[in-house]
Coordinates of C-alpha atoms and ligand atoms in Angstrom, one line a residue:
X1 CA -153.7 44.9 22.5
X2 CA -155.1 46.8 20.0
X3 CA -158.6 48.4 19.8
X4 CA -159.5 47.7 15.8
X5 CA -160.7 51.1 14.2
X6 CA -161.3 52.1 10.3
X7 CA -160.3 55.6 11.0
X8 CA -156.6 54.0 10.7
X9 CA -157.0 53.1 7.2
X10 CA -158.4 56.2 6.8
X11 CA -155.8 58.1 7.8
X12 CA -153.2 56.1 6.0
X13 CA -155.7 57.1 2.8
X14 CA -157.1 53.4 2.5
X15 CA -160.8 53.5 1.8
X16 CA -161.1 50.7 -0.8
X17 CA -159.1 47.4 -1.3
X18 CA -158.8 44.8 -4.0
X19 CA -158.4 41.4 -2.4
X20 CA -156.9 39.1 -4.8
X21 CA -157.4 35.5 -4.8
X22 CA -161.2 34.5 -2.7
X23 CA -159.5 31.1 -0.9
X24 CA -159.5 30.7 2.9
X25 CA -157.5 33.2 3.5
X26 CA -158.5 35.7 1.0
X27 CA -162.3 35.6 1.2
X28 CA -162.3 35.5 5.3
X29 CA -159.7 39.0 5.1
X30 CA -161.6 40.3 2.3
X31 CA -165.1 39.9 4.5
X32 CA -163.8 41.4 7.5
X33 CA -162.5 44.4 6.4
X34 CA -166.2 45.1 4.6
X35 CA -167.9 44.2 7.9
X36 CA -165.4 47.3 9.4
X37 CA -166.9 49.4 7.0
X38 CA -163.9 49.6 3.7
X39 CA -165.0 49.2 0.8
X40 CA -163.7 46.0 -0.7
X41 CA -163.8 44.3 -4.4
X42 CA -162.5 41.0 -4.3
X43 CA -160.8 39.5 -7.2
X44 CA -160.9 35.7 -8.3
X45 CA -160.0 33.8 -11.9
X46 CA -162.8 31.5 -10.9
X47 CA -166.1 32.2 -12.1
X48 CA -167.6 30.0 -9.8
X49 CA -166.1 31.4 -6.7
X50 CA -167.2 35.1 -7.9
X51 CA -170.6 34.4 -8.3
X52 CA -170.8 32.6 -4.8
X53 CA -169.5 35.7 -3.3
X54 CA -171.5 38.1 -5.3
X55 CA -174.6 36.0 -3.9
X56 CA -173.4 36.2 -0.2
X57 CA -172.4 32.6 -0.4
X58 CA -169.2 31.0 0.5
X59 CA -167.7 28.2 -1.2
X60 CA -165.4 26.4 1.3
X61 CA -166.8 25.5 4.8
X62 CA -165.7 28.4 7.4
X63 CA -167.4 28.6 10.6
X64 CA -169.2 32.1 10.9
X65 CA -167.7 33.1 7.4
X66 CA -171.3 32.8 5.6
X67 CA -172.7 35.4 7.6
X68 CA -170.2 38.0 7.5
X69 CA -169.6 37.5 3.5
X70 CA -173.8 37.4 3.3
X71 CA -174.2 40.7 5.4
X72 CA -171.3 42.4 4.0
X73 CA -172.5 41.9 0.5
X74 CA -176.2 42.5 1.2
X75 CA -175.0 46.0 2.4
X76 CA -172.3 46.3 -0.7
X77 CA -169.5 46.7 0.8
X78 CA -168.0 43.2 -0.4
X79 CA -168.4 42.5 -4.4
X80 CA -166.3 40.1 -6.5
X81 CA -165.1 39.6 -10.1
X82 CA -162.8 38.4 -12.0
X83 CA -160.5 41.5 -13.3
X84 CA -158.2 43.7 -11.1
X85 CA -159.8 47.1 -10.2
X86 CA -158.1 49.9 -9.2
X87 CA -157.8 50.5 -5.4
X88 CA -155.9 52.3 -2.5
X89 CA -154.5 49.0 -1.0
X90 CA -154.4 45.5 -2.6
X91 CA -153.9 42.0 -0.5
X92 CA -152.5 38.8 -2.8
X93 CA -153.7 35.7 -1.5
X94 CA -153.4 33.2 -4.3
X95 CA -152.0 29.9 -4.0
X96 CA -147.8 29.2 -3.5
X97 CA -148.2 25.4 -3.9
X98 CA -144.1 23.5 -4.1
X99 CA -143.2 22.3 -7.5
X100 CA -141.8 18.9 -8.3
X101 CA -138.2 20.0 -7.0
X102 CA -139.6 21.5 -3.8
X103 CA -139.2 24.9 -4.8
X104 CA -142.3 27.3 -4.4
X105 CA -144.7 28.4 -7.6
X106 CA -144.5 31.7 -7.9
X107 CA -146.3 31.9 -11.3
X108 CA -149.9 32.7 -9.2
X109 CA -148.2 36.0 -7.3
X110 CA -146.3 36.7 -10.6
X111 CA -149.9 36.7 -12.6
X112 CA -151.9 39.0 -9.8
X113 CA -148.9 41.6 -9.8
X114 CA -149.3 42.0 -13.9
X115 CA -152.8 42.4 -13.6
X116 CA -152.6 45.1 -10.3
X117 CA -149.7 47.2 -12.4
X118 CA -151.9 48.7 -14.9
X119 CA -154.5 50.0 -12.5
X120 CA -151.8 52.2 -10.4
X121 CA -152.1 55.5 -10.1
X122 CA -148.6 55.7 -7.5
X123 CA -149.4 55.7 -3.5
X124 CA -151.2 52.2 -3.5
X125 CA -150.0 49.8 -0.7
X126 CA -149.6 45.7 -2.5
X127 CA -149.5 43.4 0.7
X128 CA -148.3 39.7 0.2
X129 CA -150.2 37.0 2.3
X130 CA -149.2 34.8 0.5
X131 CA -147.0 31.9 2.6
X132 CA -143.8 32.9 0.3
X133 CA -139.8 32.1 -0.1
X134 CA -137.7 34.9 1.4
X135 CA -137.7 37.4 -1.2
X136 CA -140.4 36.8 -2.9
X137 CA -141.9 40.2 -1.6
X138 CA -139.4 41.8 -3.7
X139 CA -139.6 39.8 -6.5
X140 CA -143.8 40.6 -6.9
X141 CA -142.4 44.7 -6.2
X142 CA -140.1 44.0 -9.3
X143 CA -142.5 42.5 -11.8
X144 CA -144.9 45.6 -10.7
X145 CA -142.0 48.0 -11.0
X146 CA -140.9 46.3 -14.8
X147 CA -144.8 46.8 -15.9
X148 CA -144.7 50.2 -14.7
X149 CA -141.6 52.0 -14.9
X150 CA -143.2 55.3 -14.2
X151 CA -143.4 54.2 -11.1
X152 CA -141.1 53.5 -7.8
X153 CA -140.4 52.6 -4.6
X154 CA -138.9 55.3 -3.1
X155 CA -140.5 58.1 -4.9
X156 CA -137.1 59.3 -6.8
X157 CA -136.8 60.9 -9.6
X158 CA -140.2 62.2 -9.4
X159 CA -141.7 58.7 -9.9
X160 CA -144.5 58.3 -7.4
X161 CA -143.9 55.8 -5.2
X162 CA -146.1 52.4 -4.7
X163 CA -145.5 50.3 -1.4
X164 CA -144.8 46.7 -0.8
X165 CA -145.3 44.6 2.5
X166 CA -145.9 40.9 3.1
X167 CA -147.8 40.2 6.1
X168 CA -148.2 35.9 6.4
X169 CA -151.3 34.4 8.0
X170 CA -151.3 32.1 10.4
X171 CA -154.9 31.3 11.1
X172 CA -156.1 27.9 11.9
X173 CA -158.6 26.6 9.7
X174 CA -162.4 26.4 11.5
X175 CA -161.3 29.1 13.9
X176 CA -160.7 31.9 11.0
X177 CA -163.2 34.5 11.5
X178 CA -162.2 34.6 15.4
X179 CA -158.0 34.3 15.2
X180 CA -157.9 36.6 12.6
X181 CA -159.2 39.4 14.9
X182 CA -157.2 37.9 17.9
X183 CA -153.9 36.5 16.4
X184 CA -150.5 38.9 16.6
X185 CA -149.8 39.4 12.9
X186 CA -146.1 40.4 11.6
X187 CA -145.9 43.0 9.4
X188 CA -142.7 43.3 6.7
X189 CA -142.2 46.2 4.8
X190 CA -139.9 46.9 1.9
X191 CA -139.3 50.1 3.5
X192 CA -140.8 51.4 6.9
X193 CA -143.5 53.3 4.8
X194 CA -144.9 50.3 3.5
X195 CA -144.6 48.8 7.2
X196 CA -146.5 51.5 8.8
X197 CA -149.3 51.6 6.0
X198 CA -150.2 47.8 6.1
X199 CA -150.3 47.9 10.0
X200 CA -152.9 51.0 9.6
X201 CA -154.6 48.5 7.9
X202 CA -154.6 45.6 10.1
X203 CA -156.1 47.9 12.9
X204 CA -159.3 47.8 11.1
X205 CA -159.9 44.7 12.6
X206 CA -156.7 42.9 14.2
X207 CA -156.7 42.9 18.1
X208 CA -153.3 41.2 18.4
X209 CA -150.1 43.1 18.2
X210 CA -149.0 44.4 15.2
X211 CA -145.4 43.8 14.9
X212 CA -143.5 45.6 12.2
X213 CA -139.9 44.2 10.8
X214 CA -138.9 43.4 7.0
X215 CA -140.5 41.9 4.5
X216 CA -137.8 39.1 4.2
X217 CA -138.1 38.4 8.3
X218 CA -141.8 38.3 7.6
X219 CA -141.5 35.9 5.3
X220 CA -139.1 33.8 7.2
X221 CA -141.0 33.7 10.3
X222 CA -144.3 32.1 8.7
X223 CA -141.9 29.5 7.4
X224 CA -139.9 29.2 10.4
X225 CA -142.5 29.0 12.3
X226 CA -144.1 25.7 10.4
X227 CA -140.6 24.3 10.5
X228 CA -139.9 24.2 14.3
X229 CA -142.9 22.3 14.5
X230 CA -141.9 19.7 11.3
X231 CA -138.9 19.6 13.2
X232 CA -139.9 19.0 16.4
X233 CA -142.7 16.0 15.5
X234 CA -139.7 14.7 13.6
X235 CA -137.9 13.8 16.5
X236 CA -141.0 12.7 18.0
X237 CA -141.7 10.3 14.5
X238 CA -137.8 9.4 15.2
X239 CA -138.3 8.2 18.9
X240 CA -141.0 6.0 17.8
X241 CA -139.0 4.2 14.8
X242 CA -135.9 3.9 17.4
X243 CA -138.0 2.4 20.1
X244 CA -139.8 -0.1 17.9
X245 CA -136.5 -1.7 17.0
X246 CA -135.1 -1.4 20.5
X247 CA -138.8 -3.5 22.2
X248 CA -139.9 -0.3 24.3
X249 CA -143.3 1.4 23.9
X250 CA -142.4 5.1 22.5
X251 CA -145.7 6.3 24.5
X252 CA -144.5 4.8 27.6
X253 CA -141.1 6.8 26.9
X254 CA -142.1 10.1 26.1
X255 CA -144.5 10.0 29.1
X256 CA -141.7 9.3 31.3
X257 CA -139.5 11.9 29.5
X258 CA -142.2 14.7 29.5
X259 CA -141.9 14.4 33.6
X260 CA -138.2 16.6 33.1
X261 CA -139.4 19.9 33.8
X262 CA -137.9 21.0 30.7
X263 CA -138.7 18.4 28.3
X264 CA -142.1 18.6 26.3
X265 CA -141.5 16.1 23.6
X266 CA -144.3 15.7 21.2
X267 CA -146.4 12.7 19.7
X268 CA -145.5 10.3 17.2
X269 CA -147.7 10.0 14.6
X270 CA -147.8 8.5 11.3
X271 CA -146.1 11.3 9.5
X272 CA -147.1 14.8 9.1
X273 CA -149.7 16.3 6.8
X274 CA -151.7 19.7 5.6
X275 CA -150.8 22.5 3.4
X276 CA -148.4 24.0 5.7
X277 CA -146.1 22.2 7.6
X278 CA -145.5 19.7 5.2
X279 CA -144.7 22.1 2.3
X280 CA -143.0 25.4 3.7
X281 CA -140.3 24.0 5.4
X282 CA -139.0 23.0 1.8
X283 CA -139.0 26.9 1.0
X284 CA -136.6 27.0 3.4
X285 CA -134.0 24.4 2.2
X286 CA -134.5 25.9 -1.2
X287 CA -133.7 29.2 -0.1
X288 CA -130.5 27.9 1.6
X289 CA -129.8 24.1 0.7
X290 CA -126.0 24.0 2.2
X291 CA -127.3 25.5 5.5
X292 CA -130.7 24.0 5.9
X293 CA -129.8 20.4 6.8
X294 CA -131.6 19.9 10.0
X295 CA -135.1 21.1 8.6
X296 CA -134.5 18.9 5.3
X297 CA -133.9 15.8 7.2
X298 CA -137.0 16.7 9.6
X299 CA -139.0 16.5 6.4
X300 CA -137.1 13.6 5.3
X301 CA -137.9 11.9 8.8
X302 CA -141.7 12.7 8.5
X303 CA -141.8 11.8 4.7
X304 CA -140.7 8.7 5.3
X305 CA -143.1 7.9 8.4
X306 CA -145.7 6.7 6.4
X307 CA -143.7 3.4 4.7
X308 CA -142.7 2.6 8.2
X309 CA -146.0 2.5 9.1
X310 CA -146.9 0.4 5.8
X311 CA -143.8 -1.8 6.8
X312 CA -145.6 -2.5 10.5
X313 CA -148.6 -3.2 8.8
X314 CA -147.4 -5.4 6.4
X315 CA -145.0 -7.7 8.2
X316 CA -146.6 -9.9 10.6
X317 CA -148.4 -10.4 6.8
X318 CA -146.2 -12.0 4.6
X319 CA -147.0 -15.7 3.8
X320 CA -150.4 -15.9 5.5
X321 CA -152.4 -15.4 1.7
X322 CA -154.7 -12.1 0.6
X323 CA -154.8 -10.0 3.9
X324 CA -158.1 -8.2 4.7
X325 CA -156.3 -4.7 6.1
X326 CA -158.9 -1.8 8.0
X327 CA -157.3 1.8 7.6
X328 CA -159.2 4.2 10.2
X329 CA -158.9 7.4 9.2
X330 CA -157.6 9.6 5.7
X331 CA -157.7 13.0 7.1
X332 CA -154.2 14.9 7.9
X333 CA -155.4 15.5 11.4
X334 CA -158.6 14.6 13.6
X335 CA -162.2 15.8 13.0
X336 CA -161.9 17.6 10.1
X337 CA -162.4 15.8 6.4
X338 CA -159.1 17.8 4.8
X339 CA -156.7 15.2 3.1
X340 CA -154.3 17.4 1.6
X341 CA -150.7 16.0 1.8
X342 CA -152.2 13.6 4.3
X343 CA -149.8 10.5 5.9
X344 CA -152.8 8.2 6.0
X345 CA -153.8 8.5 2.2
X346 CA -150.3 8.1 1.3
X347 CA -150.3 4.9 3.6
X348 CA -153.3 3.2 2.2
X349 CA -151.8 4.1 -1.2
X350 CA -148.4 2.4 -0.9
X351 CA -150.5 -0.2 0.4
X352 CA -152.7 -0.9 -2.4
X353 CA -149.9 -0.5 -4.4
X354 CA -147.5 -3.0 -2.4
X355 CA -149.9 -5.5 -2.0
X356 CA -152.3 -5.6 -4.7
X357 CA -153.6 -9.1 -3.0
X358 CA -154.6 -7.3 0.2
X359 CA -158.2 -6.4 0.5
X360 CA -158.1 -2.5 2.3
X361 CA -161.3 -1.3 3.8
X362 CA -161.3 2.5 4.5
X363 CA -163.0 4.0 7.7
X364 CA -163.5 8.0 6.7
X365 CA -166.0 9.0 9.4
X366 CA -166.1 12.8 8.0
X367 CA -165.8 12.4 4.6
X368 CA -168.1 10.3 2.1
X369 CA -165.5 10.5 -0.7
X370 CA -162.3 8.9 -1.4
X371 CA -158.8 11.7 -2.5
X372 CA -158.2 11.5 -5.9
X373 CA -155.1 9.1 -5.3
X374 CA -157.3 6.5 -3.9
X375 CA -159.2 6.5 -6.9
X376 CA -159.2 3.4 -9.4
X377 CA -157.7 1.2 -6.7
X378 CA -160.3 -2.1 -7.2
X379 CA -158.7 -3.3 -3.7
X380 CA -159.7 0.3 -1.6
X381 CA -163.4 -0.1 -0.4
X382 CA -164.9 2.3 1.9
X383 CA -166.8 0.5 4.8
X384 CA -167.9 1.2 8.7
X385 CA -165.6 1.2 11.5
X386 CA -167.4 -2.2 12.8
X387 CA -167.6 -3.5 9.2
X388 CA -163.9 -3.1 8.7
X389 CA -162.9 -4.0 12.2
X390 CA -164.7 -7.1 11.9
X391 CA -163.7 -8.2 8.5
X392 CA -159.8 -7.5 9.4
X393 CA -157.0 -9.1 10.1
X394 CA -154.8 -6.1 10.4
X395 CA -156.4 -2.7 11.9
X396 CA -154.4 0.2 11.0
X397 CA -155.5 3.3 13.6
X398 CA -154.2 6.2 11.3
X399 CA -156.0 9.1 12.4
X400 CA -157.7 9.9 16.2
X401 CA -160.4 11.0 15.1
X402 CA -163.1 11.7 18.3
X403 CA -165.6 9.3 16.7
X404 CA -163.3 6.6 16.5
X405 CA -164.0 6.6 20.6
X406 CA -167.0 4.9 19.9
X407 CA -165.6 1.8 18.8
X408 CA -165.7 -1.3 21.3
X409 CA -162.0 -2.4 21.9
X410 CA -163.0 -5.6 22.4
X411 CA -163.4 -6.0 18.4
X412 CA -159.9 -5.8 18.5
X413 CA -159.4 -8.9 20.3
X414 CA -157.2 -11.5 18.6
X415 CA -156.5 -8.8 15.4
X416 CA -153.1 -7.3 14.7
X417 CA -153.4 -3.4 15.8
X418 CA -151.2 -0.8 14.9
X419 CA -152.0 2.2 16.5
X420 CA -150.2 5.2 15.3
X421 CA -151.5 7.5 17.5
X422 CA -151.2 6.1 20.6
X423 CA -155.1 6.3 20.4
X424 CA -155.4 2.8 22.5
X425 CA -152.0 2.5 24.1
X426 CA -151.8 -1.3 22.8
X427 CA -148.4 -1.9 22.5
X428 CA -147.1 -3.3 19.2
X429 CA -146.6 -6.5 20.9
X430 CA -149.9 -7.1 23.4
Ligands
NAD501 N1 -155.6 27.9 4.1 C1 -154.8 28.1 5.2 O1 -155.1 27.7 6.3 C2 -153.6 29.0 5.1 C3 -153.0 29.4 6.3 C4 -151.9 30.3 6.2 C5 -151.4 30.7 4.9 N2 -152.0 30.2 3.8 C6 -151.4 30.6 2.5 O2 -152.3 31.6 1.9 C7 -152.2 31.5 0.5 C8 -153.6 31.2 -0.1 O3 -154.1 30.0 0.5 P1 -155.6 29.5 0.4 O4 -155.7 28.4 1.3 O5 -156.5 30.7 0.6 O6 -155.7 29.1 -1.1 P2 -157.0 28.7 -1.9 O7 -156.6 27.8 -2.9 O8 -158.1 28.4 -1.0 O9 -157.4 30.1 -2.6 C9 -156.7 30.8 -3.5 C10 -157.6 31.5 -4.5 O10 -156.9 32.2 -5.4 C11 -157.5 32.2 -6.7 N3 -156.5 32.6 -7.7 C12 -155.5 31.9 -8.2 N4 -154.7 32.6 -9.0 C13 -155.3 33.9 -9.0 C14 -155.0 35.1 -9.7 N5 -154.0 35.2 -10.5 N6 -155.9 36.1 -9.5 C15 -157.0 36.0 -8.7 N7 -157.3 34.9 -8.0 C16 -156.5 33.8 -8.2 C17 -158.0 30.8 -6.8 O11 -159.0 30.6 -7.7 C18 -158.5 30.5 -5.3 O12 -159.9 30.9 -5.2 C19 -151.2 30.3 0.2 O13 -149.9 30.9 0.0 C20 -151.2 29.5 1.5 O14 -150.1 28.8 1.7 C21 -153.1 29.4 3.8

């Protein structure tokens, strides 16, 4: 374990760094390293978000993130805008969303490595946190290095040297603030200089090992690491579709499975969600699309989860006139209102979509608005949990979320269920 001190920057000659790109990652990294006493400008294209900041407010939800940007700015150590200062270390956390063809958007890294090259003086350290393709460390080093050819990355030919490292985040959103200081965080240099210089800078504040390898293993292992678990909910997602056409209750199975005391399968579910394990995998398989067939068809299992679940739904449907249809739940996992990439919007889309008869009442217990997708549907209407139970023929458990305890099962008496969380342990056919 490591006892977080500033005097490790310090010695590796970091006393101020740009943080570029205020999101959840950037803002929370940017804040902590004020509150250990650097000196920190962070850098955002929105004016919105660099006026928040300036005024100590944050403008996400974060547990414990207000206080720390509010005190660190109040003592100015934190201060935002909108162009690139110069700086002894920068950290790029802008967004690396997939494109249409899966590949990753590198246009966001791309733009924050034009505007950090004209403020280098040679020595600086440029750490990627962005979640990033293999090589993609390299590639931000290049478009620095073509900006500034004065520069280097080796210090030859008498061209100082600047140095490059990606170091990926893998901090849970809600629990930020605390894994950030507790979480092991991998650290991949272009060369062991850079290595050595972004873990001096992690020990302001990072508790957790410091592991130092690569930048192109560092950027693997975030990836890999979100693929083992699409991969292994996959097989989960499989289990259940198998078991439904062979008449046995996939909760029943894996519970008898999960006594093998080396088998932990996981839970079906309706597919998988979120920024991250739904999208990085795909870096992979574009890095390597011969090789990479096991994590592309885990994907393609879990994509295709949600129109089995639309298929369940549907059939015990057809013929019996406009279906009244309650969908609990549009989040991408429980207790939290975050939809992005989420299974259970996707379900209640294709639904509206493949029966525009069907009357769909949504049950979103932490959220007061509809996604964006949802939007213009006349047959989507938001309603209770009672209301929707009540009114339903069909009731569609899509997310577990705690408050959906509440409801009295014996509302569900006489109605189709289909429960794809194992949430009630009905089986499909009770
Ligand atoms: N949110 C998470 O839980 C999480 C976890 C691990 C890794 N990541 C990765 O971290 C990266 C950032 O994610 P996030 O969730 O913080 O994104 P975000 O969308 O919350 O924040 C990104 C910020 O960057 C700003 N920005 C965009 N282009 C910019 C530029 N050229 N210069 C300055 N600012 C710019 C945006 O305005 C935005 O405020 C992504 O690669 C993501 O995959 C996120």
């Amino acid at each position: 374990m490591n006892t977080p001190t500033f005097e490790s920057a310090k010695a590796a000659g970091i006393e101020t760094v740009a943080v570029i790109g205020l999101g959840y990652i950037g803002l929370p990294t940017a804040a902590i390293l004020a509150t250990n006493g650097l000196k920190v400008i962070g850098v955002d294209v929105s004016s919105a978000t660099v006026e928040a900041v300036n005024r100590g407010e944050v403008p996400f939800v974060e547990p414990d993130l207000g206080t720390s940007v509010a005190g660190a700015v109040a003592q100015g150590f934190l201060r935002a805008q909108k162009e690139t200062p110069a700086a002894d270390a920068f950290i790029v956390a802008v967004p690396t969303p997939f494109q249409a063809d899966k590949s990753a958007d590198l246009s966001y890294i791309e733009d924050a490595a034009r505007a950090i090259a004209p403020q280098l003086r040679g020595g600086e350290l440029i750490i990627l946190e962005s979640t990033s393709p293999p090589q993609t460390t390299a590639h931000m080093a290049q478009v620095v290095l073509e900006a500034r050819p004065d520069l280097s990355l080796d210090g030859s030919e008498g061209r100082p040297a600047v140095l490059f490292a990606h170091c990926p985040e893998r901090v849970l959103p809600g629990r930020v603030m605390i894994e950030l200081v507790t979480n092991d965080r991998i650290v991949g240099g272009l060369n062991a200089g850079a290595a050595a210089a972004a873990t001096a800078l992690y020990k302001v504040f990072c508790k957790g090992e410091i592991l130092e390898t690569d930048a192109t293993t560092a950027e693997l292992s975030k990836l890999v690491e979100n693929a083992y678990r699409d991969v292994n909910i996959a097989f989960a997602n499989e289990l259940s579709v198998v078991s439904k056409n062979l008449g046995v209750d996939v909760w029943e199975l894996i519970e008898l499975a999960n006594h093998h005391p080396r088998v932990n399968i996981l839970q079906p579910g309706p597919g998988v969600g979120g920024h991250c394990i739904a999208v990085d995998p795909w870096f992979i398989v574009a890095a390597d699309p011969e090789n990479a067939r096991l994590i592309r068809t885990a994907r393609e299992v879990n994509d295709s989860k949600p129109q089995r679940v639309v298929e369940q739904i549907l059939e015990p449907l057809d013929g019996n006139g406009a279906p009244t249809i309650a969908a609990l739940g549009l989040a991408f996992k429980p207790n939290i209102d975050d939809m992005r990439e989420s299974p259970a919007v996707d379900i209640v889309h294709k639904l509206a979509t493949q029966r525009p008869d069907a009357k769909i009442l949504v049950v979103t217990p932490h959220s007061k608005v509809l996604p964006k997708k949802l939007e213009g549907f006349t047959n989507i209407t938001s309603a209770t949990a009672e209301e929707a139970i009540a009114a339903a023929d069909v009731v569609a458990l899509l997310v577990d979320h705690d408050k959906f305890r509440e409801i009295d099962t014996a509302t569900l008496a006489g109605k189709h269920v289909v429960d794809t969380r194992g949430f009630w342990h009905i089986r499909d056919n009770e």
